[in-house]
Amino acid sequence: MISTPVSTSDRLGHLRKLMASPKYNISAYVVPSEDAHQSEYVASCDQRRAFISGFDGSAGCAVITMDKAAMFTDGRYFLQARKQMDENWTLMKRGMPGVPTWQEYLIDHLPEGTRVGVDPAVIVASEGDRLKKALQAKGSGGDLVSIEDNLVDKVWGTERPPKPKNEVFVQDIKYAGELHVDKIARVREEIKKEGVDGLVISALDEIAWLLNLRGSDIDYNPVFMAYVLVTKSDVTLYIDDSKLTKTVCEHLGAITVKPYEEIFNSLAEHSTALLQSKRQFSVSTTASLALVQALGTDNVKIGLPPVTSLKALKNAAEIEGMRQCHIRDGAAMANYFGWLENELLRGDGNLRLTEVDVADKLEEFRRAEKHCVGLSFSTISAVGANGAIIHYSPQRGTDAKMDTSQMYLCDSGGQYLDGTTDVTRTYHFGDPTKWQRECFTRVLKGHIALDNAVFPSGTSGYALDPLARFPLWELGLDFRHSTGHGVGSFLNVHEGPQLIGMRKSSMDFGLRPNMTITNEPGYYEDGNFGIRIENTCVVIKVDTPYDYTGGSGFLKLDPVTMVPIQKKLVLPELFTDVERKWLNSYHQLVWEKVSPLLEKGGLGYEWLKRETALM
């Protein structure tokens, strides 16, 4: 994370000269966060929004006009964006009263006749279509202009990092649980049901899942830059073939390999036949405008791709892998917190340690565990007020020192050959205030309420979300992020379509058995502290005396994260007997699963023993 504001005057000046040039002739330019695959986390060469603005959070959209620069982001990043951007930028707090979305800003807040430029490869096709129609409807020459030359890349010039060329590798079938040829057959069945002639897959985690391949083109995400086209008779992988080893080529078998950029020519070639036969290819709701333009709008059916829902429903091998990797991850966390507590509290305490120092130590413990290949995201190691920055990531030199008088929030995860982990714990190594304990207890009560909930199969995350917020709402408190997200199986730590939250998208896809989802309510007090308690869970079926659903059954969340929750931060008078029983049962399970992996008498073992004792 960038720790101090970057001067963007020269960068914006260069960009505005390009915008005003006769070749482009635009008065506004949109710079989204995403790459050509709508990835949440992107390779260094695709971090265009961070380059032009200085703000490097994972979500946001920049709109640059000839005299203004506006950054639109959500509540997770308000504090971070304010710290990272210089005086050239205006922070637009998405979701706050009176603040337009970036789309509304372009349509309603810019002069009539505004020509808005965008790289069609990095904007969703449906979004581009809506914007174009809205701008044209205002008249006076307003329009959305597709500019294939990315203007930020031109400003970046020779300093732009090169595109990654890392080797791809095969995921072992014992972890994948299903042959890629069988996955392709299932996808073809779904294509047939949909009544289309082919499927264009652009999401990188979907390509990796479908082909049982993994890569390292994007930090923390075991994916690789590629496209896939599945038709009734052929499968084509579009990728830089220098990434493919002999083993990978043998694994791919009859799958055709073509250069990465050739996808657009291939789609253009298919477009004529599709138009003549009045048939279509299916593309994702996140497919880029460039892909749809290559195929032709009339030849495209946009919707949730079958790979998205198939990938979300984990098979037995994937679920077992998730359970096992979280037990090993729990051992790493126990060793870490045992070490950290000892460092901070023995003698006069090692208070020279910084947020980065301890995050590096956590990574060391994690990498020592079997099958660990790295982290699943940059560790959020946050002391005191930094914990209130929801997606804070410390940087050496500006990171805070550990402080036993402050709350400490640690959100971290690992990538293992058999699964992906994501866990957040909040601890206090000194004497917390009663207010901190009350806030923590209310967050925990919400976490337990969601974990204890039994609900019909197909229930949306929107319906479940209030359970995690009720204890905070009673005091007029809340948190500005979703309560839960899907987690990939040795894939992206954030996975859809499942979501627990207040956003409209959390209504679109109900929870089903064998999905993974996090349970992570929080509370953040600006300038003071942050609290979050996060478990990764598997959605499981439960037996009920009756079944009103008529056969689809009832579900609940089953936590696979195995890390204690600090009892010292709980106010007993706010806890019910049910909640106390839940915490004791959870801690007993953690002890049973994790303690056999720890050295008896070691710091991690003794810490775990104490932290999982009955409350």
CSV table of C-alpha atoms in Angstrom, one decimal, residues 330-331 333-339 341 427 562-567 583-584 586-615:
chain,number,residue,atom,x,y,z
A,330,GLY,CA,-4.7,-22.5,12.6
A,331,ALA,CA,-1.4,-24.0,13.7
A,333,MET,CA,-1.8,-18.6,13.7
A,334,ALA,CA,-1.3,-20.2,17.1
A,335,ASN,CA,2.4,-20.2,16.7
A,336,TYR,CA,2.2,-16.6,15.6
A,337,PHE,CA,0.1,-15.3,18.4
A,338,GLY,CA,2.1,-17.3,21.0
A,339,TRP,CA,5.3,-15.8,19.7
A,341,GLU,CA,2.4,-12.3,22.9
A,427,TYR,CA,-6.7,-8.9,20.1
A,562,MET,CA,-9.6,-22.8,13.6
A,563,VAL,CA,-8.3,-19.8,15.5
A,564,PRO,CA,-9.4,-18.8,19.0
A,565,ILE,CA,-11.4,-15.6,19.7
A,566,GLN,CA,-10.0,-13.6,22.6
A,567,LYS,CA,-12.2,-14.1,25.7
A,583,LEU,CA,-17.8,-19.9,22.1
A,584,ASN,CA,-16.8,-22.8,24.4
A,586,TYR,CA,-15.9,-23.6,19.1
A,587,HIS,CA,-12.8,-23.3,21.2
A,588,GLN,CA,-13.0,-27.0,22.2
A,589,LEU,CA,-13.1,-27.9,18.4
A,590,VAL,CA,-10.1,-25.6,17.7
A,591,TRP,CA,-8.1,-27.2,20.5
A,592,GLU,CA,-9.0,-30.7,19.3
A,593,LYS,CA,-8.1,-30.0,15.6
A,594,VAL,CA,-5.0,-27.7,16.0
A,595,SER,CA,-3.2,-28.8,19.2
A,596,PRO,CA,-1.9,-32.1,17.7
A,597,LEU,CA,0.1,-30.0,15.1
A,598,LEU,CA,1.8,-27.9,17.7
A,599,GLU,CA,5.0,-28.6,19.8
A,600,LYS,CA,3.9,-29.5,23.3
A,601,GLY,CA,5.1,-26.9,25.7
A,602,GLY,CA,5.9,-24.5,22.9
A,603,LEU,CA,4.7,-20.9,22.8
A,604,GLY,CA,2.0,-21.7,20.3
A,605,TYR,CA,0.8,-24.8,22.2
A,606,GLU,CA,0.6,-23.0,25.6
A,607,TRP,CA,-1.1,-19.9,24.0
A,608,LEU,CA,-3.7,-22.1,22.3
A,609,LYS,CA,-4.3,-24.1,25.5
A,610,ARG,CA,-5.0,-20.9,27.4
A,611,GLU,CA,-7.1,-19.2,24.8
A,612,THR,CA,-9.3,-22.2,24.2
A,613,ALA,CA,-10.0,-22.8,27.9
A,614,LEU,CA,-13.7,-22.7,29.0
A,615,MET,CA,-15.1,-19.2,29.5
